[in-house]
Amino acid sequence: MEEYQDRSLRGRVFRRLREDILSGVYQEHEELREITIGEELGVSRTPVREALRQLELEGLVTIVPNKGAYVTGITRKDVADIYGIRSMLEGMCARRATEHITEKQIEELEEVLLLSEFHLRKSSKEQAEQVTELDGKFHKILYEASDSRILEHVLSDFHKYVQMARAMSVGEKNRAKKSIKEHREILEAIKKRDGDLAERLANRHILNVMENLHLAKDN
């Protein structure tokens, strides 16, 4: 029981630090002090140290012996690489969704698109946040509709890794409008059970995000 609690605590600290790094709470090159983090999270230094080691394995943290742990973060090239790989996997996901999606999931996607269009008509910071959140929800439902735990896990991780860049892209009204239109086209292809078209549209959708972020040109 005690060992399970230790693992659970380590996992909680790891997930919190990972989320804070990916969302920009901690900046690149910032030092992650074990004592400070432990006090903030109400834990001892041990689970913090173990979480930092795990984050180092993911490439998000660099541990310098006798100095400390520093945020490596996600570089521009990392984001471009992730989007390049993600474009292919999102296409595969959309193709699988044409075979496995349920009527309930189709209804959920329709609702997400309707809400996205509604919030897009507003003009505020809250509107941008809502559209970004709904964008993420659309993809999450598609991942689940692929009926592949592995594909869902990998794509969900990629989605988290580029959340800051994604928010900047979807937050731009013109791009958000195009993104919702692309989502609609993907959903229509899935409803028609056209795997080839759904795959092409999903692949192109992610590449369009890359181009909007000027990642494709710079790499």
Tab-separated table of N, CA, C and O in Angstrom, residues 4 25-26 35 37 42 50-51 54 63 66 81 95 105 130 132 146 160 162 188:
chain	number	residue	atom	x	y	z
A	4	TYR	N	2.469	1.828	-3.331
A	4	TYR	CA	1.487	2.369	-4.290
A	4	TYR	C	1.306	3.864	-4.070
A	4	TYR	O	1.235	4.647	-5.017
A	25	VAL	N	4.368	27.993	-17.498
A	25	VAL	CA	4.500	28.499	-16.129
A	25	VAL	C	5.989	28.629	-15.786
A	25	VAL	O	6.417	29.604	-15.187
A	26	TYR	N	6.752	27.604	-16.193
A	26	TYR	CA	8.209	27.665	-16.063
A	26	TYR	C	8.809	27.986	-17.425
A	26	TYR	O	8.446	27.379	-18.423
A	35	ILE	N	13.435	22.102	-3.191
A	35	ILE	CA	12.837	22.559	-1.932
A	35	ILE	C	11.617	23.434	-2.197
A	35	ILE	O	10.555	23.246	-1.604
A	37	ILE	N	9.716	23.658	-4.933
A	37	ILE	CA	8.613	22.892	-5.539
A	37	ILE	C	7.945	22.009	-4.494
A	37	ILE	O	6.713	21.909	-4.442
A	42	GLY	N	3.470	20.644	-1.311
A	42	GLY	CA	3.231	19.977	-0.040
A	42	GLY	C	3.771	18.563	0.016
A	42	GLY	O	3.147	17.675	0.606
A	50	GLU	N	12.554	12.599	-8.091
A	50	GLU	CA	12.225	11.502	-9.009
A	50	GLU	C	11.436	12.012	-10.218
A	50	GLU	O	11.633	11.537	-11.337
A	51	ALA	N	10.561	12.975	-9.986
A	51	ALA	CA	9.795	13.559	-11.091
A	51	ALA	C	10.718	14.302	-12.048
A	51	ALA	O	10.556	14.237	-13.274
A	54	GLN	N	12.458	11.895	-14.297
A	54	GLN	CA	11.554	11.415	-15.345
A	54	GLN	C	11.375	12.478	-16.432
A	54	GLN	O	11.329	12.173	-17.627
A	63	ILE	N	19.400	18.072	-16.006
A	63	ILE	CA	19.944	18.043	-14.652
A	63	ILE	C	21.466	18.164	-14.732
A	63	ILE	O	22.138	17.332	-15.347
A	66	ASN	N	25.638	18.680	-9.317
A	66	ASN	CA	26.119	19.656	-8.330
A	66	ASN	C	25.623	21.087	-8.579
A	66	ASN	O	26.110	22.027	-7.949
A	81	ASP	N	8.830	19.396	-35.643
A	81	ASP	CA	8.932	17.935	-35.764
A	81	ASP	C	7.640	17.261	-35.313
A	81	ASP	O	7.149	16.322	-35.961
A	95	ARG	N	-8.813	8.237	-40.515
A	95	ARG	CA	-9.169	7.057	-41.324
A	95	ARG	C	-9.791	5.977	-40.438
A	95	ARG	O	-10.820	5.390	-40.790
A	105	GLN	N	-20.450	9.758	-30.674
A	105	GLN	CA	-19.248	10.565	-30.922
A	105	GLN	C	-19.467	11.559	-32.066
A	105	GLN	O	-18.978	12.687	-32.021
A	130	GLN	N	-12.151	29.908	-25.374
A	130	GLN	CA	-13.200	28.920	-25.610
A	130	GLN	C	-12.966	28.162	-26.913
A	130	GLN	O	-13.106	26.938	-26.973
A	132	THR	N	-10.127	27.738	-28.471
A	132	THR	CA	-8.945	26.884	-28.301
A	132	THR	C	-9.310	25.608	-27.545
A	132	THR	O	-8.889	24.508	-27.914
A	146	SER	N	-10.857	6.665	-32.852
A	146	SER	CA	-9.941	5.804	-33.624
A	146	SER	C	-9.951	4.363	-33.106
A	146	SER	O	-9.517	3.446	-33.795
A	160	LYS	N	-0.480	17.916	-26.038
A	160	LYS	CA	-0.030	18.649	-24.848
A	160	LYS	C	1.305	19.341	-25.097
A	160	LYS	O	1.529	20.462	-24.645
A	162	VAL	N	2.507	20.705	-27.669
A	162	VAL	CA	2.484	21.912	-28.518
A	162	VAL	C	1.328	22.847	-28.135
A	162	VAL	O	0.904	23.669	-28.926
A	188	GLU	N	-17.462	15.569	-42.033
A	188	GLU	CA	-18.345	15.148	-43.129
A	188	GLU	C	-17.764	13.931	-43.854
A	188	GLU	O	-18.496	13.018	-44.239
